């Protein structure tokens, strides 16, 4: 710790943070972010003033209306003209501008201005939804450090993070961002990982603990050994996922956008017919015919339909990001809505992926503490996960662990060691008993294996002296997460490569509906396909390399972000950044809610358009009412979509 503190005190290099933006950049960003809202507000104010002075100001009032048209309609009009010029496609933006100009042409300046104002306001609200989503999804991009303080002996140097290599040591000063994924080798501190994992409280970090690029160090200093290059860090992966998510458009939105061109063209054709045919065939006067055509142009525009999906999807993605759920794309939400089965991997997903001693059972003269101390001594030089779990348990109890004088590993069976002049064995029951166990030993082994535990025997030259049972610890939230999914009507299945007895024991404790054990990676893929044929869409949640094929095969793949391997993160559709299993149900709930809201919006928008068109053909609707009805429905569907921000 002294070495870390000494380094911290002698450092005088510049901050690792990026420079703060100047006033000019900040003003530009505010204008870009709120430009449509500002234009809508100015348009509304000019329209109100022009209307109040309409009877007395004459041409001044008309000039104010013109300014309202230009300011409020500039963004949408420019977008519509560019779409027409570059893509040879008529869109709803151009349709609304034509309608507003048509209203002004027959003297309805106020109605045209109100149309422009509400249209600009709805556009600003969509921009708010998109901005909120982008902020929640990509605020971590702004946290990316650009430099690191590399330490080489007593020499410290500020370097770009791209120059860091695996094995480099970097000093993390109090209050600075961690520049790379790594492992703490000196120091202690609390690290705020909210930007990566969504955890609300800082996490204590000490020697041996992992830290992530982009997270915020607390009051202590840390010396960290880099374990991943900058481009391979979890932080960089998240940024790439965010960029992909922001660029995708849901399938339903794509369908509506493809229909938009033909719909808008049809509306313009019908508008032209309404302008010319009735005066020629039905003795309408030209003024009434033009008026009805303009009303039709307004009420038939598909603004509300076009706004039914994206604000909803962006709001749902924003909501998920705040809860540590990262969607790789907006299309994932559509897939989540129809999920009928969730298949969980066991190790590292339903469990923590770390073995823990659960039972120490003496046989003969040695007590429980003595059996554990002997086992830890025998296993102290082994790198096997079982050995490390036994040693960790002994240290946790404050035991002093010695080292054997001779150690030999018997691959697949156990270890043999010399200690205090005697020969000791630790390993599988068949190894320590030479393949024969009966009586009390048989009952102990049978009971422990039935509970799904791994059994390790400890034997001296005179025979077995005790048994130690270990088990992968179930995540604290696993049982409630499974229960919540079942309450949602979703079938829960566990897929594991572990022994059937272990799988069934864990499955019974967490409450899954089905357990499929002893599966190879290709078997998991086969099970996913079988489940989809039997029940419908399947979501697969996993963390390991062996889960990657199943994650890619499932309708929706869900990866554990903190514990997950690179491959699992790459192929999954959803990443749980804080590894909280309860977020699986939250994710599916968001998918269902977004589908419900989208259906509500589309049904409402279509009904309003259909009703207004019928009313117009019956001659029972005025242009002001058509403007308010049409644009009001657009605002309502946007507001309905924004509910998912909560």
XYZ file of C-alpha atoms in Angstrom:
646
model
C 0.000 0.000 0.000
C 2.885 2.360 0.796
C 4.224 1.944 -2.717
C 0.877 3.013 -4.143
C 0.588 6.011 -1.852
C 4.150 7.036 -2.651
C 3.470 6.926 -6.362
C 0.285 8.929 -5.897
C 2.090 11.675 -3.999
C 4.857 12.075 -6.561
C 2.577 12.333 -9.567
C 2.178 15.735 -11.153
C 1.035 14.694 -14.630
C -2.115 16.118 -16.215
C -5.523 14.635 -15.416
C -6.615 11.483 -17.202
C -9.932 13.140 -18.002
C -10.653 14.579 -21.398
C -10.749 18.396 -21.592
C -14.087 19.973 -20.753
C -15.876 21.364 -23.779
C -15.720 25.086 -24.231
C -18.726 27.450 -24.323
C -18.914 27.438 -28.137
C -19.127 23.626 -28.356
C -21.632 23.572 -25.502
C -23.889 26.158 -27.193
C -23.762 24.206 -30.440
C -24.660 20.971 -28.650
C -27.611 22.627 -26.846
C -28.933 24.046 -30.128
C -28.609 20.686 -31.903
C -30.273 18.892 -29.000
C -33.176 21.286 -28.515
C -33.373 22.957 -31.939
C -36.772 21.516 -32.934
C -38.248 22.345 -29.546
C -37.009 25.934 -29.751
C -38.386 26.302 -33.296
C -41.772 24.891 -32.190
C -41.923 27.304 -29.251
C -41.092 30.330 -31.453
C -43.618 29.152 -34.059
C -46.317 28.860 -31.379
C -45.524 32.295 -29.965
C -45.621 33.956 -33.405
C -48.915 32.199 -34.223
C -50.487 33.420 -30.962
C -49.340 37.019 -31.489
C -50.516 36.995 -35.131
C -53.927 35.643 -34.105
C -54.368 38.288 -31.364
C -53.563 41.077 -33.846
C -55.379 39.578 -36.815
C -58.257 42.091 -36.800
C -56.134 45.234 -36.381
C -52.618 44.639 -37.727
C -53.444 43.625 -41.307
C -50.339 42.726 -43.279
C -48.192 42.651 -40.091
C -50.270 39.753 -38.810
C -49.830 37.948 -42.143
C -46.069 38.514 -41.944
C -46.001 36.952 -38.462
C -47.880 33.932 -39.807
C -45.331 33.607 -42.606
C -42.486 33.734 -40.056
C -44.254 31.070 -38.006
C -44.520 28.886 -41.115
C -40.832 29.325 -41.980
C -39.415 28.853 -38.465
C -41.700 26.010 -37.423
C -41.663 24.195 -40.750
C -38.029 24.662 -41.750
C -36.637 21.428 -40.249
C -39.446 19.149 -41.477
C -39.725 20.929 -44.842
C -35.990 20.621 -45.457
C -36.114 16.933 -44.483
C -39.017 16.307 -46.864
C -37.361 18.146 -49.773
C -34.031 16.314 -49.266
C -35.862 12.970 -49.174
C -37.627 13.839 -52.411
C -34.434 15.062 -54.105
C -32.075 12.318 -52.920
C -34.340 9.268 -52.628
C -37.104 10.250 -55.083
C -39.573 9.553 -52.287
C -42.511 11.545 -50.958
C -42.754 11.436 -47.177
C -45.107 12.671 -44.477
C -42.995 15.777 -43.778
C -43.542 17.139 -47.279
C -47.211 16.181 -47.094
C -47.759 18.301 -43.977
C -45.942 21.309 -45.408
C -48.094 21.106 -48.564
C -51.222 20.924 -46.378
C -50.186 24.002 -44.375
C -49.394 26.002 -47.520
C -52.718 24.871 -49.024
C -54.590 26.105 -45.939
C -52.887 29.489 -46.223
C -53.747 29.624 -49.936
C -57.482 29.626 -49.150
C -57.116 32.147 -46.330
C -56.808 29.794 -43.353
C -53.540 31.246 -42.083
C -54.249 30.398 -38.442
C -55.128 26.764 -39.161
C -52.010 26.319 -41.299
C -49.833 27.877 -38.599
C -51.398 25.675 -35.901
C -50.765 22.648 -38.126
C -47.097 23.629 -38.496
C -46.804 24.326 -34.745
C -48.272 20.997 -33.604
C -46.305 19.108 -36.258
C -43.079 20.797 -35.070
C -44.052 20.084 -31.456
C -44.578 16.369 -32.149
C -41.198 16.288 -33.915
C -39.595 17.913 -30.880
C -41.182 15.291 -28.613
C -39.791 12.496 -30.780
C -36.414 14.196 -30.533
C -36.763 14.209 -26.732
C -37.467 10.449 -26.723
C -34.502 9.790 -28.995
C -32.256 12.113 -27.023
C -33.233 10.493 -23.742
C -32.486 7.059 -25.142
C -29.152 8.144 -26.562
C -28.228 9.798 -23.276
C -29.010 6.715 -21.213
C -27.368 4.349 -23.697
C -24.265 6.336 -24.510
C -23.530 8.580 -21.542
C -20.746 6.105 -20.762
C -19.042 7.094 -24.042
C -18.332 10.472 -22.473
C -16.650 8.677 -19.566
C -14.017 7.014 -21.714
C -10.557 7.984 -20.428
C -8.010 8.810 -23.085
C -4.794 8.542 -21.082
C -3.325 6.380 -18.331
C -0.506 6.786 -15.817
C 1.808 3.891 -16.632
C 4.246 2.824 -13.916
C 7.604 1.175 -14.692
C 9.622 0.779 -11.501
C 9.970 4.302 -10.123
C 9.189 5.878 -13.508
C 5.696 7.149 -14.257
C 4.496 8.275 -17.673
C 1.164 9.521 -19.002
C 0.381 7.556 -22.165
C -2.655 7.197 -24.466
C -4.704 4.157 -23.472
C -4.092 2.707 -26.951
C -0.412 2.275 -26.000
C -1.171 0.097 -22.969
C -0.209 -3.558 -23.311
C -1.251 -6.618 -21.331
C 0.979 -6.792 -18.247
C 1.558 -3.031 -17.979
C 1.008 -1.495 -14.575
C -1.061 1.662 -14.200
C -1.648 3.845 -11.164
C -5.259 4.811 -10.501
C -5.383 7.959 -8.399
C -8.301 8.848 -6.112
C -11.255 10.260 -8.033
C -9.956 9.275 -11.488
C -11.379 6.907 -14.059
C -9.861 3.480 -14.538
C -8.286 3.467 -18.033
C -8.211 -0.281 -18.767
C -9.562 -3.635 -17.650
C -7.159 -5.097 -15.143
C -6.395 -6.784 -11.852
C -5.531 -4.932 -8.627
C -2.028 -5.820 -7.419
C -1.715 -3.167 -4.690
C -4.015 -0.880 -2.771
C -7.627 -0.797 -1.676
C -10.485 1.462 -2.765
C -14.214 1.556 -3.472
C -14.950 1.715 -7.220
C -18.181 3.092 -8.676
C -19.114 0.633 -11.436
C -22.559 2.082 -12.212
C -21.585 3.003 -15.776
C -20.698 -0.622 -16.539
C -22.769 -2.863 -14.267
C -25.607 -0.581 -13.120
C -24.777 -1.223 -9.433
C -25.963 1.659 -7.306
C -23.276 1.289 -4.602
C -19.474 1.387 -5.025
C -17.733 -1.995 -4.853
C -14.732 -2.551 -2.592
C -11.636 -3.554 -4.552
C -8.437 -5.032 -3.194
C -5.546 -7.230 -4.273
C -6.628 -9.779 -6.876
C -9.966 -8.103 -7.742
C -10.930 -7.174 -11.295
C -11.566 -3.570 -12.322
C -13.077 -2.242 -15.553
C -12.180 0.597 -17.877
C -14.499 3.596 -17.580
C -15.400 3.025 -13.906
C -14.687 5.656 -11.250
C -12.150 5.100 -8.505
C -13.020 6.263 -4.994
C -10.749 7.705 -2.315
C -8.002 5.078 -2.371
C -5.122 4.566 -4.790
C -4.834 1.374 -6.809
C -1.971 -0.189 -8.713
C -3.528 -2.229 -11.516
C -2.038 -4.740 -13.934
C -3.629 -4.447 -17.394
C -5.330 -7.684 -18.507
C -6.967 -6.496 -21.757
C -6.056 -4.123 -24.544
C -8.146 -0.944 -24.879
C -10.110 -2.261 -27.880
C -10.890 -5.536 -26.090
C -12.077 -4.047 -22.808
C -15.624 -4.537 -21.599
C -16.067 -0.761 -21.877
C -15.130 -0.773 -25.584
C -17.451 -3.709 -26.246
C -20.332 -1.815 -24.638
C -19.644 1.236 -26.799
C -19.744 -0.911 -29.935
C -23.019 -2.464 -28.792
C -24.482 0.998 -28.154
C -23.474 2.244 -31.595
C -25.114 -0.807 -33.178
C -28.275 -0.361 -31.109
C -28.598 3.289 -32.108
C -28.298 2.517 -35.826
C -30.979 -0.179 -36.032
C -34.652 0.321 -36.895
C -37.299 -2.187 -35.713
C -38.787 -4.465 -38.370
C -42.282 -3.042 -37.815
C -40.947 0.500 -38.336
C -39.221 -0.614 -41.542
C -42.518 -2.022 -42.841
C -44.333 1.242 -42.081
C -41.583 3.293 -43.733
C -41.801 1.146 -46.866
C -45.571 1.721 -46.944
C -45.179 5.457 -46.338
C -44.071 6.250 -49.900
C -47.099 4.619 -51.496
C -49.505 5.944 -48.901
C -48.293 9.539 -49.260
C -48.502 9.291 -53.059
C -52.056 7.931 -52.767
C -53.076 10.788 -50.459
C -51.728 13.367 -52.917
C -53.537 11.673 -55.828
C -56.853 11.609 -53.918
C -56.301 15.237 -52.883
C -55.868 16.198 -56.533
C -59.063 14.311 -57.452
C -61.006 16.075 -54.657
C -59.828 19.438 -55.959
C -60.943 18.884 -59.558
C -63.587 16.183 -59.926
C -66.437 17.410 -57.614
C -66.785 20.851 -59.334
C -66.900 19.131 -62.715
C -69.268 16.271 -61.835
C -71.229 17.291 -58.732
C -71.690 21.058 -59.106
C -69.466 21.890 -56.105
C -67.894 25.312 -56.210
C -64.123 25.378 -56.545
C -63.608 26.972 -53.123
C -65.536 24.231 -51.253
C -63.821 21.523 -53.240
C -60.362 22.938 -52.515
C -61.270 23.315 -48.825
C -62.396 19.669 -48.541
C -59.235 18.571 -50.362
C -57.093 20.466 -47.851
C -58.988 18.941 -44.913
C -58.450 15.494 -46.433
C -54.751 16.211 -46.948
C -54.414 17.086 -43.262
C -56.458 14.275 -41.696
C -55.192 11.517 -44.009
C -51.514 12.207 -43.286
C -49.972 9.235 -41.394
C -48.070 11.286 -38.803
C -49.510 9.417 -35.814
C -48.839 6.043 -37.445
C -45.238 7.018 -38.199
C -44.758 8.135 -34.579
C -46.281 4.993 -33.073
C -43.150 2.846 -32.893
C -39.773 4.583 -32.578
C -40.515 6.763 -29.495
C -41.864 3.649 -27.774
C -38.851 1.503 -28.662
C -36.347 4.209 -27.738
C -38.086 4.777 -24.401
C -37.959 1.043 -23.608
C -34.253 0.863 -24.517
C -33.571 3.906 -22.351
C -35.460 2.342 -19.439
C -33.454 -0.865 -19.792
C -30.120 0.970 -19.979
C -30.821 2.684 -16.638
C -31.385 -0.754 -15.090
C -28.220 -2.316 -16.451
C -29.875 -4.020 -19.440
C -28.238 -3.297 -22.788
C -30.087 -4.159 -26.003
C -27.871 -4.694 -29.031
C -30.572 -3.296 -31.311
C -34.128 -2.037 -31.334
C -35.281 -5.170 -33.189
C -34.444 -7.238 -30.094
C -37.446 -5.754 -28.268
C -39.808 -7.196 -30.861
C -38.274 -10.635 -30.351
C -38.594 -10.428 -26.562
C -42.326 -9.800 -26.669
C -43.123 -13.298 -27.950
C -40.805 -15.361 -25.713
C -42.513 -18.423 -24.203
C -39.518 -20.210 -22.654
C -36.358 -19.032 -20.887
C -33.479 -21.524 -20.876
C -30.766 -20.889 -18.281
C -27.247 -22.234 -18.248
C -26.353 -23.437 -14.738
C -22.709 -22.653 -13.997
C -22.053 -18.911 -13.881
C -25.672 -18.030 -14.630
C -28.006 -19.615 -12.081
C -24.940 -20.207 -9.925
C -21.925 -17.996 -9.261
C -19.478 -20.378 -10.956
C -17.344 -20.753 -7.808
C -17.188 -23.916 -5.708
C -17.759 -23.481 -1.989
C -17.282 -25.943 0.863
C -20.702 -26.936 2.239
C -19.953 -29.957 4.467
C -16.959 -31.271 6.413
C -17.729 -34.726 7.780
C -15.134 -36.484 10.004
C -14.849 -40.266 9.983
C -12.957 -41.590 13.000
C -10.724 -39.771 15.457
C -10.188 -36.421 13.697
C -12.560 -33.475 14.258
C -14.132 -31.224 11.598
C -11.559 -28.430 11.980
C -8.694 -30.896 11.823
C -10.069 -32.564 8.666
C -10.339 -29.189 6.926
C -6.816 -28.169 8.000
C -5.360 -31.456 6.733
C -7.200 -31.134 3.404
C -6.089 -27.515 2.936
C -2.474 -28.468 3.669
C -2.549 -31.331 1.153
C -4.203 -29.142 -1.506
C -2.239 -25.958 -0.795
C 0.056 -26.294 -3.824
C -2.644 -27.418 -6.267
C -4.193 -25.082 -8.867
C -7.366 -27.154 -9.203
C -10.619 -25.201 -8.460
C -11.644 -27.792 -5.842
C -8.286 -27.413 -4.090
C -8.523 -23.629 -4.164
C -12.048 -23.744 -2.689
C -10.873 -25.943 0.207
C -7.881 -23.698 0.903
C -10.101 -20.592 0.742
C -12.506 -22.103 3.302
C -9.637 -22.907 5.679
C -8.246 -19.381 5.406
C -11.706 -17.954 5.944
C -11.805 -19.820 9.268
C -8.420 -18.364 10.211
C -6.440 -21.600 9.978
C -2.679 -21.682 9.556
C -1.965 -23.745 6.440
C 1.319 -25.650 6.084
C 2.878 -27.083 2.932
C 3.423 -30.785 2.198
C 6.998 -32.033 1.793
C 6.097 -33.932 -1.385
C 3.146 -33.454 -3.709
C 1.957 -35.464 -6.703
C -1.160 -34.785 -8.785
C -3.005 -37.810 -10.137
C -4.874 -36.328 -13.125
C -8.616 -36.926 -12.962
C -8.449 -38.602 -9.546
C -6.832 -36.486 -6.846
C -3.506 -35.801 -5.154
C -0.990 -37.690 -3.021
C 1.169 -35.774 -0.522
C 3.770 -36.403 2.184
C 3.183 -34.425 5.380
C 4.501 -34.924 8.913
C 6.024 -38.237 7.945
C 2.819 -39.745 6.631
C 1.245 -40.256 3.204
C -2.099 -38.579 2.537
C -4.611 -38.747 -0.277
C -7.289 -36.242 -1.299
C -9.630 -36.795 -4.218
C -12.570 -38.707 -5.599
C -14.182 -41.371 -3.381
C -13.002 -44.192 -5.651
C -9.427 -42.867 -5.482
C -9.124 -42.520 -1.711
C -10.861 -45.870 -1.018
C -9.282 -47.798 -3.893
C -12.713 -48.227 -5.455
C -14.447 -49.794 -2.460
C -16.678 -48.073 0.034
C -19.511 -49.524 2.075
C -21.341 -48.928 5.330
C -21.176 -45.430 6.785
C -18.912 -44.086 4.007
C -21.337 -45.326 1.353
C -24.289 -43.650 3.081
C -22.401 -40.337 3.397
C -21.324 -40.332 -0.252
C -24.791 -41.327 -1.493
C -26.495 -38.571 0.497
C -24.066 -35.860 -0.610
C -24.165 -36.845 -4.284
C -27.964 -36.977 -4.181
C -27.854 -33.342 -3.037
C -25.811 -32.545 -6.156
C -22.568 -31.932 -4.296
C -19.013 -32.775 -5.319
C -17.469 -35.173 -2.765
C -13.762 -35.174 -1.865
C -12.319 -37.835 0.409
C -9.343 -37.402 2.766
C -7.406 -40.543 3.622
C -4.256 -41.444 5.559
C -2.290 -44.677 5.315
C -4.823 -46.224 7.726
C -7.874 -45.307 5.599
C -10.492 -42.575 5.140
C -10.504 -39.929 7.875
C -13.188 -37.609 6.489
C -15.249 -36.266 3.620
C -15.585 -32.738 2.268
C -18.526 -31.713 0.075
C -18.468 -28.727 -2.258
C -21.119 -27.094 -4.371
C -21.386 -24.181 -6.750
C -23.192 -21.433 -4.857
C -26.619 -20.515 -6.239
C -27.025 -16.811 -6.928
C -29.058 -15.191 -4.131
C -31.596 -13.766 -6.588
C -31.949 -16.937 -8.718
C -35.000 -18.431 -6.986
C -36.987 -15.186 -7.045
C -35.967 -14.513 -10.662
C -37.275 -17.927 -11.734
C -40.449 -17.441 -9.699
C -41.094 -14.065 -11.325
C -40.718 -15.550 -14.805
C -43.166 -18.338 -13.978
C -45.691 -15.777 -12.698
C -45.421 -14.127 -16.118
C -46.506 -17.421 -17.697
C -43.035 -18.268 -19.005
C -41.651 -21.804 -18.812
C -38.186 -21.985 -17.207
C -35.670 -24.625 -18.268
C -32.110 -25.329 -17.097
C -29.461 -26.607 -19.531
C -26.183 -27.831 -18.039
C -23.204 -29.946 -18.912
C -22.931 -31.046 -15.278
C -24.003 -34.410 -13.839
C -27.726 -35.122 -13.769
C -27.789 -35.394 -9.961
C -26.132 -31.989 -9.593
C -28.368 -30.400 -12.210
C -31.552 -31.765 -10.686
C -30.525 -30.706 -7.174
C -29.823 -27.128 -8.300
C -32.950 -27.099 -10.479
C -35.147 -28.186 -7.560
C -33.718 -25.489 -5.304
C -34.334 -22.641 -7.765
C -37.690 -24.014 -8.987
C -37.182 -24.533 -12.732
C -39.757 -26.519 -14.734
C -37.305 -28.754 -16.598
C -33.684 -29.847 -16.154
C -31.575 -31.153 -19.039
C -28.137 -32.287 -17.861
C -24.890 -33.741 -19.221
C -25.173 -31.612 -22.372
C -22.346 -30.762 -24.732
C -22.529 -27.394 -26.591
C -24.130 -29.072 -29.611
C -26.665 -30.738 -27.293
C -27.686 -27.332 -25.949
C -28.303 -26.140 -29.513
C -30.442 -29.205 -30.154
C -32.430 -28.582 -26.956
C -33.066 -24.941 -27.936
C -34.493 -26.084 -31.267
C -36.655 -28.739 -29.585
C -38.006 -26.240 -27.062
C -38.867 -23.778 -29.848
C -40.764 -26.469 -31.753
C -42.643 -27.523 -28.614
C -43.423 -24.193 -26.910
C -42.512 -21.268 -29.185
C -39.867 -18.541 -28.987
C -36.975 -19.310 -26.599
C -34.650 -16.902 -24.792
C -31.315 -18.385 -23.682
C -29.336 -16.895 -20.779
C -25.691 -17.908 -20.375
C -22.149 -16.736 -19.788
C -19.590 -19.223 -21.100
C -17.907 -20.171 -24.357
C -19.913 -23.398 -24.339
C -23.128 -21.320 -24.230
C -22.282 -19.242 -27.317
C -23.803 -21.637 -29.914
C -27.057 -21.862 -27.925
C -27.145 -18.079 -27.421
C -26.788 -17.598 -31.170
C -29.455 -20.246 -31.936
C -32.115 -18.980 -29.509
C -34.717 -16.411 -30.585
C -33.108 -14.055 -28.061
C -29.676 -14.576 -26.485
C -29.063 -13.014 -23.055
C -25.462 -12.803 -21.792
C -24.176 -12.115 -18.306
C -22.150 -8.943 -18.857
C -19.799 -8.994 -15.890
C -19.079 -12.728 -15.695
C -19.664 -13.492 -19.374
C -16.927 -14.473 -21.791
C -16.085 -12.392 -24.863
C -17.749 -14.909 -27.177
C -20.994 -14.936 -25.150
C -21.115 -11.134 -25.203
C -20.495 -11.044 -28.949
C -23.295 -13.420 -29.968
C -25.973 -12.401 -27.436
C -28.792 -9.942 -28.221
C -29.142 -8.608 -24.674
C -26.413 -8.032 -22.077
C -27.138 -7.916 -18.323
C -24.381 -5.581 -17.188
C -24.794 -6.263 -13.443
C -25.399 -10.032 -13.805
C -28.692 -9.653 -11.897
C -30.923 -12.556 -12.949
C -34.043 -10.637 -11.975
C -33.294 -8.385 -14.956
C -34.218 -11.272 -17.272
C -37.861 -10.844 -16.249
C -37.467 -7.055 -16.461
C -36.156 -7.440 -20.015
C -39.041 -9.659 -21.112
C -41.510 -7.327 -19.401
C -40.100 -4.368 -21.335
C -40.499 -6.319 -24.569
C -44.124 -7.136 -23.773
C -44.957 -3.610 -22.640
C -43.401 -2.070 -25.745
C -45.408 -4.418 -27.996
C -48.623 -3.547 -26.117
C -47.979 0.191 -26.415
C -47.101 -0.094 -30.124
C -50.326 -2.017 -30.826
C -52.306 0.579 -28.848
C -50.664 3.413 -30.786
C -51.195 1.865 -34.214
C -54.834 0.985 -33.468
C -55.583 4.453 -32.080
C -53.787 6.303 -34.886
C -55.502 4.250 -37.599
C -58.932 4.706 -36.009
C -58.480 8.485 -35.748
C -57.354 8.795 -39.380
C -60.202 6.583 -40.623
C -62.817 8.499 -38.581
C -61.566 11.910 -39.704
C -61.537 10.853 -43.375
C -65.129 9.598 -43.123
C -66.219 12.786 -41.368
C -64.566 14.897 -44.061
C -66.302 13.039 -46.900
C -69.582 13.633 -45.078
C -68.808 17.330 -44.866
C -68.996 17.318 -41.080
C -65.480 18.430 -40.190
C -63.752 21.808 -40.442
C -60.076 22.390 -41.160
C -59.315 23.607 -37.587
C -60.913 20.478 -36.130
C -59.052 18.298 -38.629
C -55.744 19.924 -37.642
C -56.347 19.470 -33.909
C -57.674 15.914 -34.322
C -54.825 14.760 -36.539
C -51.925 16.424 -34.763
C -53.465 15.788 -31.343
C -53.475 12.047 -32.080
C -49.798 12.280 -33.042
C -48.906 13.899 -29.726
C -50.964 11.344 -27.797
C -49.223 8.329 -29.347
C -45.822 9.886 -28.616
C -46.811 10.547 -24.998
C -48.078 6.980 -24.734
C -44.699 5.707 -25.945
C -42.827 7.935 -23.502
C -44.574 6.115 -20.634
C -41.971 3.371 -21.037
C -39.294 5.740 -19.752
C -40.674 5.031 -16.282
